[in-house]
Short mmCIF file of C-alpha atoms in Angstrom, two decimals:
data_model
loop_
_atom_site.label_atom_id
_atom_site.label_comp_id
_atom_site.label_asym_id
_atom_site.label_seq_id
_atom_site.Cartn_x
_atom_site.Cartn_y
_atom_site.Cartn_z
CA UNK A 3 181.91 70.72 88.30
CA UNK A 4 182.18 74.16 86.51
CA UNK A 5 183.35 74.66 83.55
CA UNK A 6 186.86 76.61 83.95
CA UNK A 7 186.48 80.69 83.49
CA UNK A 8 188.72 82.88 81.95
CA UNK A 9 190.12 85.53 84.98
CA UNK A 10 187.53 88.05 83.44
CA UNK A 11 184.82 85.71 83.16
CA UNK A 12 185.32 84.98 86.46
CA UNK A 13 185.20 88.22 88.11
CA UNK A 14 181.91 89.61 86.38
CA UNK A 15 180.49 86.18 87.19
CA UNK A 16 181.08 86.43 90.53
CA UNK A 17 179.83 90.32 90.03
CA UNK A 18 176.90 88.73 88.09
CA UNK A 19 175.98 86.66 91.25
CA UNK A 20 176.84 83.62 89.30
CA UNK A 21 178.34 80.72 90.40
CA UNK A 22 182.09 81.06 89.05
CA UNK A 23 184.57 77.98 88.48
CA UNK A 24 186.83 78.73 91.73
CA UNK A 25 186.50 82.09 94.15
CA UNK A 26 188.27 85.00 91.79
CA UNK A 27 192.00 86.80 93.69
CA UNK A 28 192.83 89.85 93.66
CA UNK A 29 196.17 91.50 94.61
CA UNK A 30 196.58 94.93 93.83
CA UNK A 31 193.89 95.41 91.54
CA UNK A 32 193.94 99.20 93.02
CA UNK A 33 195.64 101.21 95.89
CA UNK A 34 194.11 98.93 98.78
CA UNK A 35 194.89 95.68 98.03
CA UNK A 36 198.70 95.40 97.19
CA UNK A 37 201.90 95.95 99.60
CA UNK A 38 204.12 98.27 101.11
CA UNK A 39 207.35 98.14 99.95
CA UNK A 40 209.41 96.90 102.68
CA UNK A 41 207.56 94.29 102.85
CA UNK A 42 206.87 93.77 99.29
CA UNK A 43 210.86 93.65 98.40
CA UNK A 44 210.46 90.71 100.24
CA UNK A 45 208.12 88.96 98.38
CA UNK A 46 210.23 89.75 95.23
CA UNK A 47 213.56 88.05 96.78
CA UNK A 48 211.05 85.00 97.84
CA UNK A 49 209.75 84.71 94.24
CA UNK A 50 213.06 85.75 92.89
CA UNK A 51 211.24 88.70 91.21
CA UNK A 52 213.83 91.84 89.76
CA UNK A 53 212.52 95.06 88.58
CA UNK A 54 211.98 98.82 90.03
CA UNK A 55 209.31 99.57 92.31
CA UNK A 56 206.46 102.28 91.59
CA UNK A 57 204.06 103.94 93.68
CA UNK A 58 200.53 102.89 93.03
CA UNK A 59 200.21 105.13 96.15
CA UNK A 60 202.63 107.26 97.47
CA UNK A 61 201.03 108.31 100.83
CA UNK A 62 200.78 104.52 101.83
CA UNK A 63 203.93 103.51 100.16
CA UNK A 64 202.24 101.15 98.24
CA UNK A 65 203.65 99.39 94.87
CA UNK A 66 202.31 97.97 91.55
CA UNK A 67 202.89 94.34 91.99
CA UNK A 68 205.20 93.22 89.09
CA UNK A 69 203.53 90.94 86.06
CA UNK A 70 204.90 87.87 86.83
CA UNK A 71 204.35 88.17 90.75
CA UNK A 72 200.13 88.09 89.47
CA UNK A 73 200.90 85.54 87.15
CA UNK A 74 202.41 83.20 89.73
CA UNK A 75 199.33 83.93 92.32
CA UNK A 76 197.45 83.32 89.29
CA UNK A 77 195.48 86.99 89.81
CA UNK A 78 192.28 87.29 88.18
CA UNK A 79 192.63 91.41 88.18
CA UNK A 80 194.44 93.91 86.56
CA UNK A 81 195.11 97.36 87.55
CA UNK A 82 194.60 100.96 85.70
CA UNK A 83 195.77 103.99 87.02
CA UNK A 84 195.70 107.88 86.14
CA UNK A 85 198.72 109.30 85.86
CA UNK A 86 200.44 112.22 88.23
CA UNK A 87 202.13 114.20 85.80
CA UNK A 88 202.45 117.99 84.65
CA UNK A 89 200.60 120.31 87.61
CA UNK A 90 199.16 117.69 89.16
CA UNK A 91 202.51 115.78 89.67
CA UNK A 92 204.26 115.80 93.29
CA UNK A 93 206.37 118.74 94.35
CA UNK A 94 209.41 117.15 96.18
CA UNK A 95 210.58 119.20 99.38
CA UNK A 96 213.29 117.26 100.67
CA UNK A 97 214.77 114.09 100.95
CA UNK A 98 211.50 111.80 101.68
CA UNK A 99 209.29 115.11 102.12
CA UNK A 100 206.69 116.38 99.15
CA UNK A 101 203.52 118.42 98.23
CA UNK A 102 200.63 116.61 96.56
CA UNK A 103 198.65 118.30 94.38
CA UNK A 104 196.26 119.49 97.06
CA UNK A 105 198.49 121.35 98.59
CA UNK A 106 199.03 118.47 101.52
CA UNK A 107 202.85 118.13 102.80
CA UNK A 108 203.89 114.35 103.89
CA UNK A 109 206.96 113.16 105.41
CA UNK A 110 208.22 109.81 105.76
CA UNK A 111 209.56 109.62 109.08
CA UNK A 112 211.78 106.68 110.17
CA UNK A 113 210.34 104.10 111.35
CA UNK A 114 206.80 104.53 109.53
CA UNK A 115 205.34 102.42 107.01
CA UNK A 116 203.19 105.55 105.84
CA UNK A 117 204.08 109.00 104.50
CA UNK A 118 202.78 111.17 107.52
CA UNK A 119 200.80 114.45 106.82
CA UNK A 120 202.42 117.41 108.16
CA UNK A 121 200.15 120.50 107.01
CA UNK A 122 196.46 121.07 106.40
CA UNK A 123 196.22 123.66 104.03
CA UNK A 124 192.70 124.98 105.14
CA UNK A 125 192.96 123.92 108.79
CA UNK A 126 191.73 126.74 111.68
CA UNK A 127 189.62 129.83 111.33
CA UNK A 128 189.01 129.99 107.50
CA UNK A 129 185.42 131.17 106.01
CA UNK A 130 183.78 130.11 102.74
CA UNK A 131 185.44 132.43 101.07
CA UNK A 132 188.36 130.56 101.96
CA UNK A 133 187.64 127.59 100.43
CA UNK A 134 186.59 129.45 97.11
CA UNK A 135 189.85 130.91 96.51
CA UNK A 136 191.90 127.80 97.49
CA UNK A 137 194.29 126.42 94.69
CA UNK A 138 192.39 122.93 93.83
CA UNK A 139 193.74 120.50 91.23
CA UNK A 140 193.40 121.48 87.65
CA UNK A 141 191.52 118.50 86.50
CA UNK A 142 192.43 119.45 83.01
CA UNK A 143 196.01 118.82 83.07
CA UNK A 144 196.56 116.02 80.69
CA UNK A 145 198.59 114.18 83.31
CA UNK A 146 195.54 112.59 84.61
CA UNK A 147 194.62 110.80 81.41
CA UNK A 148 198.41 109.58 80.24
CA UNK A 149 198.96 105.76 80.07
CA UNK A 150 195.69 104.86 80.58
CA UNK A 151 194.45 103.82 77.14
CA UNK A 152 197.84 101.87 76.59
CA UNK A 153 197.46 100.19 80.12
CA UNK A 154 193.85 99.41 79.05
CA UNK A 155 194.97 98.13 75.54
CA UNK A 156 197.90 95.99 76.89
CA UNK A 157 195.42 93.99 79.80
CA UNK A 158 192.98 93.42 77.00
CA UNK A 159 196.55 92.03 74.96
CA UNK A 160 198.51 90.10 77.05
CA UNK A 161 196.21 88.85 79.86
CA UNK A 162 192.32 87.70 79.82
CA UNK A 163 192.12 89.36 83.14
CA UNK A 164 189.60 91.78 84.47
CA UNK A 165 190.46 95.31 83.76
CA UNK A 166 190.24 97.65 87.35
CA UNK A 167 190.68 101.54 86.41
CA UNK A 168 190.65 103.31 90.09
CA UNK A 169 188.68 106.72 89.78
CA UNK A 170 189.91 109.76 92.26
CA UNK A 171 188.57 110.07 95.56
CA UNK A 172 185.21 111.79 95.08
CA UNK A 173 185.14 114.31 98.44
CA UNK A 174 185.42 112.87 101.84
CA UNK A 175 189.68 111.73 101.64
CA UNK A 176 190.56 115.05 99.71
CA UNK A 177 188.66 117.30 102.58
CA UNK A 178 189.38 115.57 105.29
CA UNK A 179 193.38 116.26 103.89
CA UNK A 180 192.99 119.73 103.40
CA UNK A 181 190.48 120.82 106.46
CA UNK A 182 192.48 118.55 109.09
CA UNK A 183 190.43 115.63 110.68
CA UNK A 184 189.59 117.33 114.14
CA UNK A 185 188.36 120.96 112.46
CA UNK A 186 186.41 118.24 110.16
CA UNK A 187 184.05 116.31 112.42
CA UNK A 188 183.83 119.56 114.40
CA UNK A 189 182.56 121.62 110.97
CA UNK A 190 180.20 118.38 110.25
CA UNK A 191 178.63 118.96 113.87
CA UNK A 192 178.90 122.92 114.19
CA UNK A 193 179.62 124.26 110.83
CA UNK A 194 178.18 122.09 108.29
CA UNK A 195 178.00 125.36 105.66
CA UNK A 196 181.51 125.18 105.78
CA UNK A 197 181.93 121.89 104.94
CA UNK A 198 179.94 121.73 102.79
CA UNK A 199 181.26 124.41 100.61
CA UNK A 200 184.61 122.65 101.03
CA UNK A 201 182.85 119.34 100.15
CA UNK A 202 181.54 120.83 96.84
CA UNK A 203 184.80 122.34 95.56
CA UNK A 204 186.25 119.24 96.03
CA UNK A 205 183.55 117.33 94.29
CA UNK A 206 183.33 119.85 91.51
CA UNK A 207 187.35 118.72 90.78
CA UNK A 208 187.30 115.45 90.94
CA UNK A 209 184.25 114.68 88.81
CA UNK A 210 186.10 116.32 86.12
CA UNK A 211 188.99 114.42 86.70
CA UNK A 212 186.64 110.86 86.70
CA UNK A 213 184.93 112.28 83.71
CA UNK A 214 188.04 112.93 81.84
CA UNK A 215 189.33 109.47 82.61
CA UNK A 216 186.37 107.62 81.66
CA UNK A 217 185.47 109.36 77.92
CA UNK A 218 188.98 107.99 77.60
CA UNK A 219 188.23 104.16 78.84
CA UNK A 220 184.96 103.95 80.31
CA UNK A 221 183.51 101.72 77.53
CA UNK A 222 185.86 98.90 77.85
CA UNK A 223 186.71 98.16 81.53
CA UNK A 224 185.61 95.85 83.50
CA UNK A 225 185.43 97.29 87.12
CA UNK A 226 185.89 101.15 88.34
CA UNK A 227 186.74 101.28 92.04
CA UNK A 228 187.15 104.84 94.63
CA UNK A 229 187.59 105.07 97.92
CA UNK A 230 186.07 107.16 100.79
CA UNK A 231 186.54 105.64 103.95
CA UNK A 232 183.31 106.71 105.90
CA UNK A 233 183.62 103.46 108.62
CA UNK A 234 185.84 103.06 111.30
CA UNK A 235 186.55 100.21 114.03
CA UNK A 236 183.22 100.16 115.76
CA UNK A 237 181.08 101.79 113.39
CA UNK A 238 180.94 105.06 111.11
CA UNK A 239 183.27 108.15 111.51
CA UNK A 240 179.43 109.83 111.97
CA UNK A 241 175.96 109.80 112.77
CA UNK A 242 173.99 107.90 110.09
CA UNK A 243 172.00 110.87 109.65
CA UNK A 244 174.86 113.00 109.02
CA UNK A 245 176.00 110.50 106.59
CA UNK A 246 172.35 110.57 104.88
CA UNK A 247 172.09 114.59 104.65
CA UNK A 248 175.77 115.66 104.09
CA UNK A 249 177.78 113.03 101.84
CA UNK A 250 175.26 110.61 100.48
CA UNK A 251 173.62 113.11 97.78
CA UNK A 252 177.48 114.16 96.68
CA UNK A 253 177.95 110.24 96.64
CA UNK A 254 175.30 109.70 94.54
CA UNK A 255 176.10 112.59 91.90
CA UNK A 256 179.56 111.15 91.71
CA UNK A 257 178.58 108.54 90.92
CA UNK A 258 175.84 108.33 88.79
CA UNK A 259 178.16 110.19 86.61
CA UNK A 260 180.28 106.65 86.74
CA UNK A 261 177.26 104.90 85.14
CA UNK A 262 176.48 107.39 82.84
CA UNK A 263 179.85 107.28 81.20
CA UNK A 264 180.77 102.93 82.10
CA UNK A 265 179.11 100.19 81.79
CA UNK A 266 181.65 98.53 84.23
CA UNK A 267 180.85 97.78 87.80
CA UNK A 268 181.57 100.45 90.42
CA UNK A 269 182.92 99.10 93.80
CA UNK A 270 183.59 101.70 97.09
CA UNK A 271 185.99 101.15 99.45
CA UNK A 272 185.66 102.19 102.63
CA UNK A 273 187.25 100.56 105.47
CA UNK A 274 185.95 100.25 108.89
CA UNK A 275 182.50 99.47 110.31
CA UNK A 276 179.66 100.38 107.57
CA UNK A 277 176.84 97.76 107.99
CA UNK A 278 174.46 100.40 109.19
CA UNK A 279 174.61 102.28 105.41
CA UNK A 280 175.27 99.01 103.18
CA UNK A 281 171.42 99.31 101.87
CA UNK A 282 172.07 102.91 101.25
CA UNK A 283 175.49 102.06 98.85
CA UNK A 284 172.81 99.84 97.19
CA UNK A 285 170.70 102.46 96.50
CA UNK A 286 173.07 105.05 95.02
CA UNK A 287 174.84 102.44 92.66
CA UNK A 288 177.52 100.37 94.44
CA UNK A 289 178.04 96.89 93.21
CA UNK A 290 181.23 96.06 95.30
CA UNK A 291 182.25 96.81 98.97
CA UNK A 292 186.23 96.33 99.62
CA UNK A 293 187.88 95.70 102.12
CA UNK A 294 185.21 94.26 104.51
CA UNK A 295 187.01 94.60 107.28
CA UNK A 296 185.27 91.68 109.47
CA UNK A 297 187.43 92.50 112.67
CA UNK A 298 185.45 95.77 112.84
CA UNK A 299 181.55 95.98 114.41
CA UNK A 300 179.20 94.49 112.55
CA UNK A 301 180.89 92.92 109.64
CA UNK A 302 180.76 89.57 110.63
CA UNK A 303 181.30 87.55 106.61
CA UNK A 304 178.26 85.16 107.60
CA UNK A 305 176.02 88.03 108.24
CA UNK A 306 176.74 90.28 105.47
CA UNK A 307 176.68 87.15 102.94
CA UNK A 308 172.41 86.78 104.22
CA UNK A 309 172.16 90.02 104.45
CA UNK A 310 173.44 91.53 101.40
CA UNK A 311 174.66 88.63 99.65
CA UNK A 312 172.28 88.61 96.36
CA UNK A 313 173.02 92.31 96.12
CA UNK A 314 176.26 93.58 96.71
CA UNK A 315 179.45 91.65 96.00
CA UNK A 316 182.34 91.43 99.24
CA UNK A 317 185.86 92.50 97.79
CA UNK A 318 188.47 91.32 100.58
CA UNK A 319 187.73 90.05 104.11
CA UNK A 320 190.98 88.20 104.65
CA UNK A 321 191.82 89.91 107.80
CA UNK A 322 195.13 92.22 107.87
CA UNK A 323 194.70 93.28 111.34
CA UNK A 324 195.49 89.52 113.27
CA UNK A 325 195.91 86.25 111.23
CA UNK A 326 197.91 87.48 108.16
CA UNK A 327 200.72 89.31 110.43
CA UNK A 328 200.83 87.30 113.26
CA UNK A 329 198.69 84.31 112.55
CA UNK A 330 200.52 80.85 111.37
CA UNK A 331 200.12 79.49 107.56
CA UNK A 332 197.86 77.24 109.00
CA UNK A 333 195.64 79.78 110.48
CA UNK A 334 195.95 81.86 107.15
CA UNK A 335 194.95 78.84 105.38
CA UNK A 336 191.80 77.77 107.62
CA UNK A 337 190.75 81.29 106.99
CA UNK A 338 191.10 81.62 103.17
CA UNK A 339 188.65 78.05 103.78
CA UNK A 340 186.36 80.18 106.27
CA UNK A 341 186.05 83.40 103.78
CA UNK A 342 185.11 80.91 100.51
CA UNK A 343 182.65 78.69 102.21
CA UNK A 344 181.01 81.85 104.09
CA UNK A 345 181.20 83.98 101.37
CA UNK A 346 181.74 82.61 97.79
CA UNK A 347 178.65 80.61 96.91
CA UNK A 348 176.77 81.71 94.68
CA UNK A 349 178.95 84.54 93.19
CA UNK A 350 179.18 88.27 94.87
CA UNK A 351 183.01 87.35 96.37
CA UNK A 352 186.38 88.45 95.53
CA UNK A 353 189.15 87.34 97.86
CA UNK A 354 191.89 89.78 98.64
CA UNK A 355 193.58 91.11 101.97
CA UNK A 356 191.14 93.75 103.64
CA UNK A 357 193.14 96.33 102.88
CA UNK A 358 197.28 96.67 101.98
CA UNK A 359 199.91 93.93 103.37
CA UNK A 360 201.93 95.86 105.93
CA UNK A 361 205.76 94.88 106.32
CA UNK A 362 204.77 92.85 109.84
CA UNK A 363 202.59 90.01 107.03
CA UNK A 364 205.07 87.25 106.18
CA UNK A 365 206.19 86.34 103.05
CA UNK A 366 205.00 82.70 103.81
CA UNK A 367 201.70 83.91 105.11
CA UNK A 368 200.91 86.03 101.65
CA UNK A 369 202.14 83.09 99.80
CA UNK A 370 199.53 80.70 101.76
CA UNK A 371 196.56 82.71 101.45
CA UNK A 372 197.30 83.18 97.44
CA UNK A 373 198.04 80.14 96.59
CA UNK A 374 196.02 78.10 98.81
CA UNK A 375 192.84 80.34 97.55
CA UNK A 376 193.73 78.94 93.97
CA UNK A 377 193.82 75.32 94.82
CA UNK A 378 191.42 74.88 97.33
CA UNK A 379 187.99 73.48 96.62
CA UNK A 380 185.14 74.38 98.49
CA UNK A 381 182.22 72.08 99.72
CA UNK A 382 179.44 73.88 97.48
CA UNK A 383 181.39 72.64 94.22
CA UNK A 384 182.14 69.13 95.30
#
């Protein structure tokens, strides 16, 4: 039997490819792995949890899970974020209705779990010149950096638990925002000068911001995780190629910077369908892929484990889109089995939802997969 990790030992072991004691949880370690609130105030009443809500993102309505909440799942990660304060901090326009500091409006209209965008700043007929003269971030403001070494500081104090700082989005979220998804794919296909313009004036920001960030806690964190989404249900938002010309050199620069500055491991998320470019993540410095969204083309767990197994490490793959809302706790729990004996030999695993609980997951079915996860032993540790 192994010897019985630490919750930090046990994540860079299983980032190590080692063989850790038990398969390592994660609930909210960043913005894609916790809850939206309705649903989430839920969980709290179950667990008989008090305390105020906050955003870990706003757009998706999605909260920092409370201390003892992780303690109870027994959570081998921690979370870090940047803060949102001074000019980069949300203009509010109305009751449930505010302005990012992109310039992006959102609304939360009744009935959604999401804040939905209402206005693309640089959507339509613009020109280069356009995009140069567009208000960006100030990625100086020193909002972006406040909290972060006292967050860092009381993980390393009052937990032994992996420390997860989440880095800005490097290019491909922040565009897609501000150029509007449909004048997006067209620009990648008929006006790639464009895009690309817009894609380095983004990138030019938020490396500053991840810079910033990291002088301040780069050197003692455990994991750094961003997210791009570049997949979607039956296989990438583009062309490979397209994928290979336009955004994986910007990728790269982004974030080779990451290594430069951390010694932690760097893990992408990007939902959807992404087999086709996994080698590629490889090659450009990505340890971790979350959420592996195994309902989607081509991300069968079995698969990816043979495939990639000895060389990338699977954040997620309990599936949000079926068995955790309308699955029973059985089914949750035959799949929490499923995931660990496909996937968590060996190291390179980290179980967690593939992507954030909507309100449709039961309480009971969060409460199986955690908690079953902790207890269960697999057959390759017998």
């Amino acid at each position: 039997m192994t010897k019985e990790m630490t919750h930090r030992e046990r994540v860079l072991a299983a980032f190590s490819h080692r063989q850790p004691d038990r398969v390592p949880l994660d609930f909210a370690g960043g913005r894609i792995s916790s809850m939206v609130v309705d649903g989430y105030d839920h969980l709290k009443a179950a667990l008989h949890v008090n305390g105020v809500n906050e955003w870990s993102d706003r757009m998706m309505r999605v909260v920092k899970v409370h201390e003892p909440i992780l303690q109870h799942f027994d959570i081998d990660t921690r979370a870090i974020f940047g803060g949102k304060s001074g000019s980069n901090a949300d203009i509010e326009l109305g009751p449930n209705c505010y302005r990012d500091a992109w310039g992006v409006e959102r609304t939360h209209v009744p009935g959604s779990f999401y804040f939905e965008q209402t206005s693309y700043p640089l959507a339509g007929e613009i020109t280069v010149a356009d995009v140069a003269k567009y208000p960006l971030p100030d990625p100086m403001d020193p909002g972006l950096v406040h909290g972060l070494r006292e967050r860092r500081d009381w993980i390393r104090a009052n937990t032994d638990c992996a420390a997860v700082l989440t880095l800005p989005s490097p290019f491909v979220h922040p565009s897609q925002y501000l150029r509007g998804f449909e004048d997006w794919y067209v620009d990648l296909a008929a006006n790639p000068t464009l895009l690309e313009a817009l894609f380095d004036a983004v990138l030019e920001v938020t490396m500053v911001m991840a810079r910033r960030q990291l002088e301040v806690i780069g050197q003692d964190i455990d994991i750094i995780i961003c997210s791009d989404d570049l997949g979607a249900q039956n296989g990438l938002q583009f062309s490979r190629a397209h994928y290979q010309k336009f955004i994986k050199p910007r990728h790269a620069k982004y974030f080779r910077q990451i290594h430069e500055l951390s010694s932690a491991k760097l893990v992408l998320h990007t939902c959807g369908s992404v087999v086709s470019i996994i080698d590629d993540l490889i090659e450009i410095g990505v340890d971790g892929l979350n959420p592996v969204q195994v309902t989607t083309a081509g991300m069968d767990p079995v698969t990816l484990k043979q495939r990639f197994g000895k060389r990338m490490v699977f954040w997620g793959a309990m599936d949000t889109q079926g068995i955790l809302p309308h699955g029973s706790t059985q089914d949750v729990r035959r799949m929490v089995e499923e995931r660990i004996e496909q996937m968590g030999e060996g190291g390179g695993y980290i179980l967690a939802p593939c992507h954030n609980l909507q309100p449709d997951v039961p309480v009971d079915n969060v409460r199986a997969m955690y908690e079953h996860a902790r207890e269960y032993v697999p057959s390759y540790l017998k």
